[in-house]
Amino acid sequence: MEQILAVGAELKNTFCLTRESYAFISHHIGDLENYETLQSFETGIEHFKRLFRIEPQLVSADLHPDYLSTRYAQAYCREHEIP
């Protein structure tokens, strides 16, 4: 079963990582409207990946092109060569 990163939307953001039949949902991060919140979002994802030993093969994101979470997901996929 593939491991998945779901990054959520712009407002009231959370993220989720999956492994096997488990889903690890983050704490409430808040609105991704500034650098500090985005940094907390990115740090949280990396922390969960290490903590739960997850390397996502799929990434799910909102299709809105201006959301910071969508841009993060696109950049993550490019960096990790995920289609």
Tab-separated table of N, CA and C in Angstrom:
chain	number	residue	atom	x	y	z
A	1	MET	N	0.844	-1.174	0.000
A	1	MET	CA	0.000	0.000	0.000
A	1	MET	C	0.898	1.250	0.000
A	2	GLU	N	0.573	2.192	-0.854
A	2	GLU	CA	1.391	3.397	-0.969
A	2	GLU	C	1.200	4.331	0.219
A	3	GLN	N	2.261	5.007	0.571
A	3	GLN	CA	2.204	6.002	1.638
A	3	GLN	C	1.819	7.338	1.000
A	4	ILE	N	0.931	8.068	1.673
A	4	ILE	CA	0.338	9.282	1.104
A	4	ILE	C	0.558	10.464	2.028
A	5	LEU	N	0.815	11.617	1.426
A	5	LEU	CA	0.821	12.898	2.121
A	5	LEU	C	-0.350	13.699	1.578
A	6	ALA	N	-1.260	14.109	2.442
A	6	ALA	CA	-2.374	14.989	2.078
A	6	ALA	C	-2.145	16.311	2.793
A	7	VAL	N	-2.086	17.405	2.032
A	7	VAL	CA	-1.654	18.670	2.619
A	7	VAL	C	-2.763	19.631	3.023
A	8	GLY	N	-4.005	19.339	2.720
A	8	GLY	CA	-5.077	20.211	3.169
A	8	GLY	C	-5.176	21.492	2.359
A	9	ALA	N	-6.059	22.359	2.787
A	9	ALA	CA	-6.337	23.603	2.059
A	9	ALA	C	-5.613	24.786	2.693
A	10	GLU	N	-5.961	25.963	2.266
A	10	GLU	CA	-5.316	27.197	2.728
A	10	GLU	C	-5.766	27.588	4.139
A	11	LEU	N	-7.059	27.479	4.391
A	11	LEU	CA	-7.616	27.915	5.675
A	11	LEU	C	-7.784	26.742	6.632
A	12	LYS	N	-7.538	27.006	7.913
A	12	LYS	CA	-7.698	25.987	8.956
A	12	LYS	C	-6.951	24.706	8.594
A	13	ASN	N	-5.720	24.850	8.199
A	13	ASN	CA	-4.947	23.762	7.632
A	13	ASN	C	-4.531	22.722	8.661
A	14	THR	N	-4.507	21.495	8.185
A	14	THR	CA	-3.861	20.357	8.823
A	14	THR	C	-3.253	19.536	7.682
A	15	PHE	N	-2.454	18.562	7.999
A	15	PHE	CA	-1.962	17.629	6.985
A	15	PHE	C	-2.145	16.221	7.528
A	16	CYS	N	-1.985	15.250	6.655
A	16	CYS	CA	-2.137	13.860	7.054
A	16	CYS	C	-1.115	13.017	6.293
A	17	LEU	N	-0.510	12.081	6.979
A	17	LEU	CA	0.379	11.095	6.368
A	17	LEU	C	-0.194	9.714	6.652
A	18	THR	N	-0.115	8.822	5.664
A	18	THR	CA	-0.631	7.471	5.863
A	18	THR	C	0.475	6.443	5.703
A	19	ARG	N	0.296	5.343	6.409
A	19	ARG	CA	1.161	4.170	6.279
A	19	ARG	C	0.301	2.963	6.601
A	20	GLU	N	0.261	2.020	5.670
A	20	GLU	CA	-0.578	0.829	5.790
A	20	GLU	C	-2.022	1.258	6.059
A	21	SER	N	-2.640	0.795	7.136
A	21	SER	CA	-4.030	1.167	7.412
A	21	SER	C	-4.136	2.317	8.416
A	22	TYR	N	-3.030	3.017	8.652
A	22	TYR	CA	-3.001	4.105	9.627
A	22	TYR	C	-2.969	5.465	8.932
A	23	ALA	N	-3.653	6.429	9.541
A	23	ALA	CA	-3.614	7.822	9.087
A	23	ALA	C	-3.177	8.676	10.276
A	24	PHE	N	-2.109	9.438	10.087
A	24	PHE	CA	-1.553	10.288	11.136
A	24	PHE	C	-1.887	11.736	10.799
A	25	ILE	N	-2.825	12.299	11.530
A	25	ILE	CA	-3.332	13.645	11.255
A	25	ILE	C	-2.626	14.637	12.168
A	26	SER	N	-2.208	15.739	11.576
A	26	SER	CA	-1.468	16.751	12.334
A	26	SER	C	-2.378	17.545	13.259
A	27	HIS	N	-1.736	18.306	14.083
A	27	HIS	CA	-2.419	19.300	14.901
A	27	HIS	C	-2.978	20.402	13.971
A	28	HIS	N	-3.846	21.229	14.482
A	28	HIS	CA	-4.364	22.365	13.710
A	28	HIS	C	-3.239	23.365	13.509
A	29	ILE	N	-2.920	23.657	12.259
A	29	ILE	CA	-1.841	24.588	11.949
A	29	ILE	C	-2.374	26.002	11.788
A	30	GLY	N	-3.545	26.118	11.188
A	30	GLY	CA	-4.140	27.443	10.983
A	30	GLY	C	-4.097	27.846	9.529
A	31	ASP	N	-4.331	29.113	9.286
A	31	ASP	CA	-4.377	29.632	7.929
A	31	ASP	C	-2.955	29.825	7.391
A	32	LEU	N	-2.698	29.260	6.214
A	32	LEU	CA	-1.372	29.374	5.606
A	32	LEU	C	-1.300	30.685	4.826
A	33	GLU	N	-1.136	31.774	5.558
A	33	GLU	CA	-1.132	33.069	4.890
A	33	GLU	C	0.139	33.867	5.133
A	34	ASN	N	1.072	33.280	5.869
A	34	ASN	CA	2.338	33.982	6.082
A	34	ASN	C	3.479	32.970	6.208
A	35	TYR	N	4.680	33.481	6.175
A	35	TYR	CA	5.873	32.636	6.173
A	35	TYR	C	5.982	31.788	7.436
A	36	GLU	N	5.669	32.351	8.588
A	36	GLU	CA	5.812	31.622	9.847
A	36	GLU	C	4.885	30.417	9.906
A	37	THR	N	3.652	30.580	9.436
A	37	THR	CA	2.705	29.469	9.453
A	37	THR	C	3.121	28.399	8.449
A	38	LEU	N	3.565	28.828	7.269
A	38	LEU	CA	4.044	27.874	6.266
A	38	LEU	C	5.250	27.112	6.794
A	39	GLN	N	6.136	27.783	7.473
A	39	GLN	CA	7.318	27.130	8.049
A	39	GLN	C	6.904	26.074	9.082
A	40	SER	N	5.912	26.383	9.912
A	40	SER	CA	5.401	25.424	10.894
A	40	SER	C	4.795	24.211	10.186
A	41	PHE	N	4.079	24.457	9.121
A	41	PHE	CA	3.477	23.401	8.297
A	41	PHE	C	4.569	22.467	7.756
A	42	GLU	N	5.602	23.042	7.148
A	42	GLU	CA	6.678	22.248	6.563
A	42	GLU	C	7.459	21.480	7.638
A	43	THR	N	7.737	22.129	8.745
A	43	THR	CA	8.449	21.478	9.846
A	43	THR	C	7.626	20.327	10.408
A	44	GLY	N	6.324	20.534	10.541
A	44	GLY	CA	5.440	19.484	11.043
A	44	GLY	C	5.429	18.262	10.145
A	45	ILE	N	5.391	18.476	8.838
A	45	ILE	CA	5.408	17.352	7.898
A	45	ILE	C	6.707	16.560	8.040
A	46	GLU	N	7.820	17.249	8.079
A	46	GLU	CA	9.111	16.555	8.211
A	46	GLU	C	9.195	15.801	9.540
A	47	HIS	N	8.665	16.390	10.608
A	47	HIS	CA	8.658	15.729	11.919
A	47	HIS	C	7.829	14.437	11.868
A	48	PHE	N	6.626	14.509	11.294
A	48	PHE	CA	5.777	13.325	11.199
A	48	PHE	C	6.431	12.258	10.324
A	49	LYS	N	7.059	12.663	9.233
A	49	LYS	CA	7.729	11.689	8.362
A	49	LYS	C	8.797	10.915	9.134
A	50	ARG	N	9.593	11.626	9.929
A	50	ARG	CA	10.634	10.957	10.735
A	50	ARG	C	10.012	10.106	11.839
A	51	LEU	N	9.055	10.677	12.541
A	51	LEU	CA	8.439	10.012	13.682
A	51	LEU	C	7.763	8.694	13.295
A	52	PHE	N	7.042	8.707	12.177
A	52	PHE	CA	6.274	7.538	11.766
A	52	PHE	C	6.930	6.756	10.623
A	53	ARG	N	8.170	7.132	10.260
A	53	ARG	CA	8.929	6.447	9.208
A	53	ARG	C	8.107	6.333	7.918
A	54	ILE	N	7.764	7.483	7.384
A	54	ILE	CA	6.935	7.541	6.173
A	54	ILE	C	7.680	8.314	5.085
A	55	GLU	N	7.682	7.753	3.886
A	55	GLU	CA	8.180	8.440	2.692
A	55	GLU	C	7.068	8.380	1.644
A	56	PRO	N	6.302	9.446	1.528
A	56	PRO	CA	5.138	9.414	0.634
A	56	PRO	C	5.494	9.114	-0.824
A	57	GLN	N	4.647	8.275	-1.438
A	57	GLN	CA	4.742	8.007	-2.874
A	57	GLN	C	3.642	8.741	-3.640
A	58	LEU	N	2.640	9.221	-2.924
A	58	LEU	CA	1.541	10.010	-3.495
A	58	LEU	C	1.342	11.259	-2.650
A	59	VAL	N	0.934	12.337	-3.306
A	59	VAL	CA	0.641	13.582	-2.593
A	59	VAL	C	-0.719	14.066	-3.054
A	60	SER	N	-1.558	14.426	-2.100
A	60	SER	CA	-2.893	14.940	-2.383
A	60	SER	C	-2.965	16.397	-1.943
A	61	ALA	N	-3.524	17.243	-2.824
A	61	ALA	CA	-3.622	18.669	-2.508
A	61	ALA	C	-4.858	19.265	-3.159
A	62	ASP	N	-5.296	20.391	-2.624
A	62	ASP	CA	-6.366	21.160	-3.239
A	62	ASP	C	-5.891	21.626	-4.617
A	63	LEU	N	-6.795	21.733	-5.572
A	63	LEU	CA	-6.403	22.136	-6.920
A	63	LEU	C	-6.275	23.646	-7.102
A	64	HIS	N	-6.593	24.422	-6.075
A	64	HIS	CA	-6.475	25.881	-6.213
A	64	HIS	C	-5.000	26.245	-6.400
A	65	PRO	N	-4.648	26.884	-7.516
A	65	PRO	CA	-3.226	27.124	-7.822
A	65	PRO	C	-2.539	28.154	-6.929
A	66	ASP	N	-3.294	28.974	-6.208
A	66	ASP	CA	-2.689	30.016	-5.384
A	66	ASP	C	-2.537	29.639	-3.914
A	67	TYR	N	-3.046	28.482	-3.517
A	67	TYR	CA	-2.900	28.064	-2.124
A	67	TYR	C	-1.451	27.703	-1.847
A	68	LEU	N	-0.939	28.138	-0.715
A	68	LEU	CA	0.431	27.780	-0.349
A	68	LEU	C	0.581	26.275	-0.159
A	69	SER	N	-0.452	25.615	0.331
A	69	SER	CA	-0.384	24.162	0.508
A	69	SER	C	-0.289	23.460	-0.851
A	70	THR	N	-0.998	23.956	-1.854
A	70	THR	CA	-0.926	23.382	-3.202
A	70	THR	C	0.460	23.594	-3.793
A	71	ARG	N	0.992	24.791	-3.622
A	71	ARG	CA	2.341	25.075	-4.134
A	71	ARG	C	3.385	24.206	-3.432
A	72	TYR	N	3.211	24.012	-2.132
A	72	TYR	CA	4.115	23.132	-1.391
A	72	TYR	C	4.050	21.718	-1.974
A	73	ALA	N	2.828	21.206	-2.198
A	73	ALA	CA	2.656	19.851	-2.722
A	73	ALA	C	3.303	19.710	-4.095
A	74	GLN	N	3.145	20.702	-4.950
A	74	GLN	CA	3.751	20.650	-6.276
A	74	GLN	C	5.280	20.642	-6.177
A	75	ALA	N	5.818	21.483	-5.314
A	75	ALA	CA	7.266	21.541	-5.128
A	75	ALA	C	7.774	20.224	-4.529
A	76	TYR	N	7.040	19.675	-3.573
A	76	TYR	CA	7.420	18.405	-2.943
A	76	TYR	C	7.495	17.306	-4.001
A	77	CYS	N	6.496	17.269	-4.870
A	77	CYS	CA	6.474	16.249	-5.926
A	77	CYS	C	7.635	16.407	-6.897
A	78	ARG	N	7.937	17.628	-7.260
A	78	ARG	CA	9.093	17.857	-8.148
A	78	ARG	C	10.390	17.412	-7.468
A	79	GLU	N	10.550	17.800	-6.210
A	79	GLU	CA	11.769	17.481	-5.470
A	79	GLU	C	11.969	15.983	-5.258
A	80	HIS	N	10.862	15.267	-5.055
A	80	HIS	CA	10.936	13.829	-4.770
A	80	HIS	C	10.549	12.968	-5.967
A	81	GLU	N	10.432	13.597	-7.136
A	81	GLU	CA	10.099	12.898	-8.382
A	81	GLU	C	8.841	12.035	-8.262
A	82	ILE	N	7.798	12.651	-7.716
A	82	ILE	CA	6.488	12.002	-7.601
A	82	ILE	C	5.594	12.577	-8.686
A	83	PRO	N	5.000	11.726	-9.522
A	83	PRO	CA	4.137	12.267	-10.615
A	83	PRO	C	2.881	12.951	-10.088
